[in-house]
Each structure stands twice: as structure tokens, then as C-alpha cells.
Amino acid sequence: LDLCARHPAANERYFARIVTRYGKLCAVRGRYDDALAHLSAGLERFRAAGDAEGALNALTHMGQACRFQGDLA
């Protein structure tokens, strides 16, 4: 993620997508706490960038991670 932040094209929306994708990868690997942390960071970055569709995507994956973790019935 540090490398992504130094990319010349990096902006808030770009970094939000990268953080969210990493969160999805963590969820697939069963690392739900890490997934939720990254997805939450992505959600905040999407909100800061004014990207409602990206924020919805991150929020959807947060819900899925909670469900797989067993926090939702």
C-alpha cells in the first residue's frame, strides 16, 4: 500500500480502490479483522473523494466480511 501511495497517478479515489481490493483479498483468505480494517479505510477514502458508488462497494464487502466472520445472522 505504501508503494501505491507514491504512484504518480495516486489520488484519493485510486488509493481507496487499492485499499478496498486488499480488504476483499483479506476476507477471501479468512482474515476478517484485517479485511474490515482495510474495507473501513477504503470506505472513508471513497467518502472523502465523494465517490458514492465506491463507498457502497466497500460497505457491501464489509457486510459480507461480517457475515462470513459470524457477526451477522
PDB file of C-alpha atoms in Angstrom:
ATOM      1  CA  LEU A   1       0.000   0.000   0.000  1.00  0.00           C
ATOM      2  CA  ASP A   2       2.923   2.291   0.638  1.00  0.00           C
ATOM      3  CA  LEU A   3       4.078   1.851  -2.947  1.00  0.00           C
ATOM      4  CA  CYS A   4       0.604   2.743  -4.211  1.00  0.00           C
ATOM      5  CA  ALA A   5       0.620   5.987  -2.251  1.00  0.00           C
ATOM      6  CA  ARG A   6       3.774   7.098  -4.090  1.00  0.00           C
ATOM      7  CA  HIS A   7       2.382   6.313  -7.557  1.00  0.00           C
ATOM      8  CA  PRO A   8       2.203   9.482  -9.697  1.00  0.00           C
ATOM      9  CA  ALA A   9      -1.457   8.877 -10.555  1.00  0.00           C
ATOM     10  CA  ALA A  10      -2.430   8.204  -6.938  1.00  0.00           C
ATOM     11  CA  ASN A  11      -5.344  10.247  -5.699  1.00  0.00           C
ATOM     12  CA  GLU A  12      -7.915   9.614  -3.001  1.00  0.00           C
ATOM     13  CA  ARG A  13     -10.169   7.533  -5.242  1.00  0.00           C
ATOM     14  CA  TYR A  14      -7.268   5.448  -6.617  1.00  0.00           C
ATOM     15  CA  PHE A  15      -5.940   4.695  -3.142  1.00  0.00           C
ATOM     16  CA  ALA A  16      -9.461   3.876  -1.919  1.00  0.00           C
ATOM     17  CA  ARG A  17      -9.824   1.257  -4.665  1.00  0.00           C
ATOM     18  CA  ILE A  18      -6.478  -0.334  -3.771  1.00  0.00           C
ATOM     19  CA  VAL A  19      -7.237  -0.426  -0.032  1.00  0.00           C
ATOM     20  CA  THR A  20     -10.697  -1.883  -0.698  1.00  0.00           C
ATOM     21  CA  ARG A  21      -9.330  -4.574  -3.004  1.00  0.00           C
ATOM     22  CA  TYR A  22      -6.772  -5.524  -0.366  1.00  0.00           C
ATOM     23  CA  GLY A  23      -9.607  -5.751   2.173  1.00  0.00           C
ATOM     24  CA  LYS A  24     -11.532  -8.071  -0.154  1.00  0.00           C
ATOM     25  CA  LEU A  25      -8.434 -10.231  -0.529  1.00  0.00           C
ATOM     26  CA  CYS A  26      -8.064 -10.446   3.262  1.00  0.00           C
ATOM     27  CA  ALA A  27     -11.707 -11.553   3.541  1.00  0.00           C
ATOM     28  CA  VAL A  28     -11.215 -14.291   0.953  1.00  0.00           C
ATOM     29  CA  ARG A  29      -8.220 -15.507   2.939  1.00  0.00           C
ATOM     30  CA  GLY A  30     -10.271 -15.587   6.163  1.00  0.00           C
ATOM     31  CA  ARG A  31      -8.500 -12.623   7.774  1.00  0.00           C
ATOM     32  CA  TYR A  32     -11.728 -10.871   8.672  1.00  0.00           C
ATOM     33  CA  ASP A  33     -10.362  -8.358  11.191  1.00  0.00           C
ATOM     34  CA  ASP A  34      -7.774  -7.158   8.661  1.00  0.00           C
ATOM     35  CA  ALA A  35     -10.428  -7.165   5.953  1.00  0.00           C
ATOM     36  CA  LEU A  36     -12.768  -4.982   7.982  1.00  0.00           C
ATOM     37  CA  ALA A  37      -9.974  -2.552   8.844  1.00  0.00           C
ATOM     38  CA  HIS A  38      -8.988  -2.116   5.198  1.00  0.00           C
ATOM     39  CA  LEU A  39     -12.547  -2.009   3.922  1.00  0.00           C
ATOM     40  CA  SER A  40     -13.386   0.626   6.521  1.00  0.00           C
ATOM     41  CA  ALA A  41     -10.370   2.689   5.441  1.00  0.00           C
ATOM     42  CA  GLY A  42     -11.471   2.331   1.820  1.00  0.00           C
ATOM     43  CA  LEU A  43     -14.988   3.421   2.736  1.00  0.00           C
ATOM     44  CA  GLU A  44     -13.697   6.580   4.415  1.00  0.00           C
ATOM     45  CA  ARG A  45     -11.451   7.385   1.444  1.00  0.00           C
ATOM     46  CA  PHE A  46     -14.332   6.901  -1.009  1.00  0.00           C
ATOM     47  CA  ARG A  47     -16.485   9.200   1.108  1.00  0.00           C
ATOM     48  CA  ALA A  48     -13.708  11.804   1.205  1.00  0.00           C
ATOM     49  CA  ALA A  49     -13.437  11.599  -2.599  1.00  0.00           C
ATOM     50  CA  GLY A  50     -17.211  11.939  -2.994  1.00  0.00           C
ATOM     51  CA  ASP A  51     -17.465   8.534  -4.683  1.00  0.00           C
ATOM     52  CA  ALA A  52     -20.826   7.111  -3.588  1.00  0.00           C
ATOM     53  CA  GLU A  53     -20.562   4.013  -5.790  1.00  0.00           C
ATOM     54  CA  GLY A  54     -17.140   3.138  -4.369  1.00  0.00           C
ATOM     55  CA  ALA A  55     -18.402   3.713  -0.835  1.00  0.00           C
ATOM     56  CA  LEU A  56     -21.343   1.391  -1.482  1.00  0.00           C
ATOM     57  CA  ASN A  57     -18.973  -1.273  -2.828  1.00  0.00           C
ATOM     58  CA  ALA A  58     -16.745  -1.067   0.260  1.00  0.00           C
ATOM     59  CA  LEU A  59     -19.770  -1.135   2.569  1.00  0.00           C
ATOM     60  CA  THR A  60     -21.199  -4.176   0.781  1.00  0.00           C
ATOM     61  CA  HIS A  61     -17.955  -6.083   1.223  1.00  0.00           C
ATOM     62  CA  MET A  62     -17.804  -5.045   4.886  1.00  0.00           C
ATOM     63  CA  GLY A  63     -21.222  -6.626   5.384  1.00  0.00           C
ATOM     64  CA  GLN A  64     -20.111  -9.798   3.651  1.00  0.00           C
ATOM     65  CA  ALA A  65     -16.960 -10.000   5.787  1.00  0.00           C
ATOM     66  CA  CYS A  66     -19.060  -9.599   8.945  1.00  0.00           C
ATOM     67  CA  ARG A  67     -21.408 -12.331   7.767  1.00  0.00           C
ATOM     68  CA  PHE A  68     -18.592 -14.745   6.965  1.00  0.00           C
ATOM     69  CA  GLN A  69     -16.962 -13.944  10.299  1.00  0.00           C
ATOM     70  CA  GLY A  70     -20.212 -14.872  12.018  1.00  0.00           C
ATOM     71  CA  ASP A  71     -21.091 -11.416  13.327  1.00  0.00           C
ATOM     72  CA  LEU A  72     -24.381 -11.331  11.400  1.00  0.00           C
ATOM     73  CA  ALA A  73     -27.120 -13.927  11.436  1.00  0.00           C
TER      74      ALA A  73
END
